[in-house]
Tab-separated table of C-alpha atoms in Angstrom:
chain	number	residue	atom	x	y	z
A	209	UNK	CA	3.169	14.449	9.128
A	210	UNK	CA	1.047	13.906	6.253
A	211	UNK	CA	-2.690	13.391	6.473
A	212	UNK	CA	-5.225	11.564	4.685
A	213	UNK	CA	-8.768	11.316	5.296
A	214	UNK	CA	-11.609	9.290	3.451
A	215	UNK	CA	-15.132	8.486	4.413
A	216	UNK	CA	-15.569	4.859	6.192
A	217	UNK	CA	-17.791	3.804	3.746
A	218	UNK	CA	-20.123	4.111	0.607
A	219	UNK	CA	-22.344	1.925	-1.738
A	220	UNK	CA	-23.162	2.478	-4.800
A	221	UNK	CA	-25.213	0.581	-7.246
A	222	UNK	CA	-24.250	-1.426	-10.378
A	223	UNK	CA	-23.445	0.167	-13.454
A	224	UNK	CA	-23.770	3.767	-11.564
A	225	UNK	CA	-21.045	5.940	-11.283
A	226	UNK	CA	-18.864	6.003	-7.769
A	227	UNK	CA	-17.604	9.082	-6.773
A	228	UNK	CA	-14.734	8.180	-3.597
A	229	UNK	CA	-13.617	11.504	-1.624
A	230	UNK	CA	-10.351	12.160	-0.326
A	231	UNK	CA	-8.774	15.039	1.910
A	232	UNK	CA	-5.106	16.066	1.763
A	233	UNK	CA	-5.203	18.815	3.463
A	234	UNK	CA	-0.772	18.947	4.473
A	235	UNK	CA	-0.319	17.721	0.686
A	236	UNK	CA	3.212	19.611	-0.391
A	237	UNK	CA	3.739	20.584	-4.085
A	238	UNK	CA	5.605	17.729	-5.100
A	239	UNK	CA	3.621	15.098	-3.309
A	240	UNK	CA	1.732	13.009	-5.439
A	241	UNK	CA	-1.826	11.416	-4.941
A	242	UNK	CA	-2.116	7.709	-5.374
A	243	UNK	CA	-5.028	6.028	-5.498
A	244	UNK	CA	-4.955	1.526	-4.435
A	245	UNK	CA	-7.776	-0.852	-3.985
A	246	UNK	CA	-7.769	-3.747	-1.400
A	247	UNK	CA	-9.647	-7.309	-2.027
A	248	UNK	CA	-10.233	-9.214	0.949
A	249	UNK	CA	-6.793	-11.306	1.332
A	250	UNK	CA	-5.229	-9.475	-1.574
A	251	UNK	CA	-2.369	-6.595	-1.462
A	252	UNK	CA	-3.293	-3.323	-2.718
A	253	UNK	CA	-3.601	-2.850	-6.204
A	254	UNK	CA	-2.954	0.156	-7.558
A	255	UNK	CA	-5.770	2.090	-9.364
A	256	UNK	CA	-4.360	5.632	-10.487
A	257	UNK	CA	-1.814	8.310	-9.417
A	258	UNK	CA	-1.482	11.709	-10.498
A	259	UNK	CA	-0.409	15.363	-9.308
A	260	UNK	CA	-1.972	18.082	-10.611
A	261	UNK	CA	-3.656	17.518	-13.747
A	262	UNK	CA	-6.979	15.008	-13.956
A	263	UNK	CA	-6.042	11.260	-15.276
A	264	UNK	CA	-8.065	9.392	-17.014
A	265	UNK	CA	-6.976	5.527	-17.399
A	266	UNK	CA	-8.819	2.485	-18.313
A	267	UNK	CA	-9.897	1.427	-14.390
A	268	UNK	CA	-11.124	5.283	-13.127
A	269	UNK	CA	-10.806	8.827	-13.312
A	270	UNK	CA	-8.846	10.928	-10.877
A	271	UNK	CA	-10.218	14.834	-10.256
A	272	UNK	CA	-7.346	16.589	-8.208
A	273	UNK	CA	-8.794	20.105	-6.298
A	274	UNK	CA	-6.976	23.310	-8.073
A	275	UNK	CA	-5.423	23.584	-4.373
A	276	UNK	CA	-4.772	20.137	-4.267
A	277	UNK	CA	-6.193	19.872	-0.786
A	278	UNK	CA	-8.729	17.239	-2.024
A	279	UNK	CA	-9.270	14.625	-4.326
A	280	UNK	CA	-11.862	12.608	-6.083
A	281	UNK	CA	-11.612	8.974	-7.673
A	282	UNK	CA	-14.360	8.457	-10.216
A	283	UNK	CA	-15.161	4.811	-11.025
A	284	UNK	CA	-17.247	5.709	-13.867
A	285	UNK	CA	-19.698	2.051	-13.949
A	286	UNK	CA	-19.708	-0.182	-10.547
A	287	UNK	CA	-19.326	-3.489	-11.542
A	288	UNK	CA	-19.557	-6.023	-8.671
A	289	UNK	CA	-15.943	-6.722	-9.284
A	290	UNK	CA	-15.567	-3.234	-7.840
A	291	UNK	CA	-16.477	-3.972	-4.064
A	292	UNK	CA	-12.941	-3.682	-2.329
A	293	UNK	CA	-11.916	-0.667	-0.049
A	294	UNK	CA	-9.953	2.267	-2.019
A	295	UNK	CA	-7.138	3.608	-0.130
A	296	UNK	CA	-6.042	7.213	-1.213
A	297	UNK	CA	-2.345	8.169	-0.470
A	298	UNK	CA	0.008	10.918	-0.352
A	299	UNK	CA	3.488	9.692	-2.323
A	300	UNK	CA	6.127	11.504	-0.434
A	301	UNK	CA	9.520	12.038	-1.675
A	302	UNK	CA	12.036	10.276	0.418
A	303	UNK	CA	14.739	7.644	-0.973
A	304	UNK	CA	12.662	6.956	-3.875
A	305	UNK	CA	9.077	7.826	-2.532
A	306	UNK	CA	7.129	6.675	0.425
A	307	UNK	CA	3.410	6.319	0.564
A	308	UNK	CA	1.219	7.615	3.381
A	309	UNK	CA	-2.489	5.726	3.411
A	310	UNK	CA	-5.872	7.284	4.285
A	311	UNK	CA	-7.988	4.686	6.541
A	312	UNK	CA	-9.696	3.788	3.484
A	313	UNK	CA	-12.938	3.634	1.896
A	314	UNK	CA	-15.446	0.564	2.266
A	315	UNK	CA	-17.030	0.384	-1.478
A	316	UNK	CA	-20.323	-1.297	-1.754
A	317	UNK	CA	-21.698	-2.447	-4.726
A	318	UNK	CA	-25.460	-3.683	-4.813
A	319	UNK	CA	-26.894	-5.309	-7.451
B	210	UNK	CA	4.165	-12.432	-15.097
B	211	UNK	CA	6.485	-10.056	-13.573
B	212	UNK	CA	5.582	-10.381	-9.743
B	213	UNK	CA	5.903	-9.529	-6.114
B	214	UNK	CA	5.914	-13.248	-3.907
B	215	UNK	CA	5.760	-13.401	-0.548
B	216	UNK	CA	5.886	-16.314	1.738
B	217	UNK	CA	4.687	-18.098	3.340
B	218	UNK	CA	0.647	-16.871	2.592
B	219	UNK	CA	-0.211	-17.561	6.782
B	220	UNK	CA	2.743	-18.108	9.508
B	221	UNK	CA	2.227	-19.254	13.312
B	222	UNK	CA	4.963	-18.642	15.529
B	223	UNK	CA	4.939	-18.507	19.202
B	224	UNK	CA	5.287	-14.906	21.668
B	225	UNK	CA	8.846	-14.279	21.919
B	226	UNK	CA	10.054	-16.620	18.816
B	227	UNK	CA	12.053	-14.996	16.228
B	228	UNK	CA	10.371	-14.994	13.035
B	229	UNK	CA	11.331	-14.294	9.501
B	230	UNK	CA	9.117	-13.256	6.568
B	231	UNK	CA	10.423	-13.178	2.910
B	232	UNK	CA	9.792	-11.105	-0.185
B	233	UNK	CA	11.217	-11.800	-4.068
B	234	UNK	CA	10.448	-9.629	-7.046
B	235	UNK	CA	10.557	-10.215	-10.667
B	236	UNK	CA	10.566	-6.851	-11.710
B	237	UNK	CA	13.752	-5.554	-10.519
B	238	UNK	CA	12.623	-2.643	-9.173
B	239	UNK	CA	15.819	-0.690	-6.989
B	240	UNK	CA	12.848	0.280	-4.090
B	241	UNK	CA	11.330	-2.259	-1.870
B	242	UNK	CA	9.252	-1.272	0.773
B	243	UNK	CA	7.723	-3.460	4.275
B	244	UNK	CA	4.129	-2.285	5.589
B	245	UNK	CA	2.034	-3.877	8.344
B	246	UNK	CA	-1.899	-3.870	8.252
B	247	UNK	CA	-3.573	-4.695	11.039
B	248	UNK	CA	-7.417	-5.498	10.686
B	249	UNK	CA	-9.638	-3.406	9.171
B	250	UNK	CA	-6.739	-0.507	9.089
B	251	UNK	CA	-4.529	0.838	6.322
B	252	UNK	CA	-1.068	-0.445	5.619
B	253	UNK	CA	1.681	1.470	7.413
B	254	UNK	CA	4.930	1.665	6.134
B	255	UNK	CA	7.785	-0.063	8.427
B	256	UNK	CA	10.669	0.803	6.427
B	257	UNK	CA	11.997	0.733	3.093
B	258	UNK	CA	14.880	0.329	0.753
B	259	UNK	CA	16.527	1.976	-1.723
B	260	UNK	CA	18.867	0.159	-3.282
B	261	UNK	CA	21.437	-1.246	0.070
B	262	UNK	CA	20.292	1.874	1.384
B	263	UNK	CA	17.693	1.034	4.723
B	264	UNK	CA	15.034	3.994	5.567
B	265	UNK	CA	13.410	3.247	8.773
B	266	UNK	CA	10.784	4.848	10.089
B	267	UNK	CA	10.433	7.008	13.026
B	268	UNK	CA	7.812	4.915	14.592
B	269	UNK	CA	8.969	1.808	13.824
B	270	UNK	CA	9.871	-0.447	16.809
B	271	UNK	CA	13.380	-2.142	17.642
B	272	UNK	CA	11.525	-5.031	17.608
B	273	UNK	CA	11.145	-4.994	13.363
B	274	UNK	CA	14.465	-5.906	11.409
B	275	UNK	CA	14.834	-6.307	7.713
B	276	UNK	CA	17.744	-7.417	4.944
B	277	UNK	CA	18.362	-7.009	1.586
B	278	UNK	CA	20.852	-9.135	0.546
B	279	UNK	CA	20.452	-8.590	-3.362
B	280	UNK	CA	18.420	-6.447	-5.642
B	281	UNK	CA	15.436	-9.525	-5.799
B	282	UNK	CA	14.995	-10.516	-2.192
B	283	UNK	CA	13.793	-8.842	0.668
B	284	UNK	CA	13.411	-9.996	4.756
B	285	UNK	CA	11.784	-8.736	7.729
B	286	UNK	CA	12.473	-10.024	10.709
B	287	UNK	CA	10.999	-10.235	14.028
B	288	UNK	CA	13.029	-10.326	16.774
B	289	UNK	CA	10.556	-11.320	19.319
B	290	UNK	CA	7.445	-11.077	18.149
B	291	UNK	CA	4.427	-9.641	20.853
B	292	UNK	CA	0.938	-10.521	20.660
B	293	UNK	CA	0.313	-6.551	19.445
B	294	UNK	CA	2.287	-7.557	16.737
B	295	UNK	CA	-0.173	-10.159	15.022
B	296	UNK	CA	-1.412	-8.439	11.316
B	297	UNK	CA	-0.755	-9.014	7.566
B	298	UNK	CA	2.915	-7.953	6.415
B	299	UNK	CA	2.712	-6.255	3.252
B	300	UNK	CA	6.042	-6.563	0.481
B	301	UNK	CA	6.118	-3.605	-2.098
B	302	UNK	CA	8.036	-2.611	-4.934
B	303	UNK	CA	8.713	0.435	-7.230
B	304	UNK	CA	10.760	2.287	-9.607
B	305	UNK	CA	12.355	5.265	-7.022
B	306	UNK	CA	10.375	7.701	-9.469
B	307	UNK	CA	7.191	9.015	-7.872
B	308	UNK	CA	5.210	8.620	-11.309
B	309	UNK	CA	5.049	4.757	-11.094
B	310	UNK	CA	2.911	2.589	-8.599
B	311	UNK	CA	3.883	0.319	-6.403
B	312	UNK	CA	3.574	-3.061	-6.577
B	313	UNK	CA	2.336	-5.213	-3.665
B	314	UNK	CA	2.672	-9.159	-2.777
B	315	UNK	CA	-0.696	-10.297	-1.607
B	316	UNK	CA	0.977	-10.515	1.757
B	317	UNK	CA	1.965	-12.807	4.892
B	318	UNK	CA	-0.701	-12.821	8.104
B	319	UNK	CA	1.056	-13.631	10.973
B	320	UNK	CA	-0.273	-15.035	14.171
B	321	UNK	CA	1.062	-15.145	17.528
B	322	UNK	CA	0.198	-17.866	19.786
């Protein structure tokens, strides 16, 4: 079975950079890593995917290990708008693709 | 917008009473997916659809039922719903191609009296 693992929580101040942590350790070579944030009351929104190569988009940054075991979501300038919980997950092939969640990452953002 | 809609937002129903939750999507995407999150944990995937075709997971009790009757609506059911079984019921949607995201409602939290 596929496993995630983030750290329960981190804080970060505003306007600093954010640097979220996440462990795929069973990750297969055609799984992909997704990254989703959670508001309270919300559904996940998604943040950033990739496989290999680093992405880049217009919310983060997404550093993917050479081995792939690991991952790294970069949120580049907290904003309080950033406070949510970050959910890395492994997108599994299966009918389409399935996602498999980490327990998630509580993001902190102090003024 | 294009859109994921769940409903209702909260439901109440009673231990033992069958309950139904329902899902509609704008973006006619082929996969829809059903996830329960229970408080303060990540959501886990019930089962999914591709297409007509049902994936259920391994783990996923008797208890948890779900239709597709066309391409923009999606159920899950409860057959008899346990107090264990109280959480926020997550509707998803995506292209079947691992490069997009998925797209989540903002979900239904069910309570069981």
């Amino acid at each position: 079975d596929a496993k995630t693992t983030q750290p329960n929580s981190m804080e970060s101040n505003e306007e600093e950079p954010v640097h979220l942590p996440c462990n795929h350790s069973t990750i297969s070579g055609t799984d992909y890593i997704h990254w989703y944030r959670q508001l309270p009351s919300q559904g996940p929104e998604y943040v950033i995917h990739g496989l290999t190569s680093n992405v880049n988009n217009r919310m983060a940054s997404l550093a993917i290990a050479e081995d792939r075991k690991s991952s790294t979501l970069i949120l580049h300038r907290a904003t309080l708008r950033d406070a949510a919980v970050y959910y890395c997950a492994q997108g599994i092939k299966a009918a389409g693709y399935k996602l498999t969640f980490g327990g998630g990452t509580r993001v902190l953002v102090k003024p | 917008d294009a859109m994921v809609i769940q409903n209702p937002r909260y439901q109440v129903t009673q231990f033992g009473k069958p309950v139904t939750l329902s899902c509609s999507q704008t973006l006619n995407h082929n996969v829809m997916y059903w996830y329960q999150q229970k408080s303060s944990q990540a959501p886990k995937l019930l089962f999914h659809y591709y297409d007509k075709d049902f994936n259920n997971e391994a783990d996923t009790p008797d208890n948890f039922q779900s239709r597709r009757p066309n391409t923009s609506f999606c159920f899950l059911d409860i057959r008899s719903p346990g107090l264990g079984d109280a959480a926020m019921y997550l509707c998803a949607t995506s292209p079947p191609r691992m490069t997009k995201p998925q797209h989540f409602g903002d979900g239904t939290r069910l309570s069981i009296l």
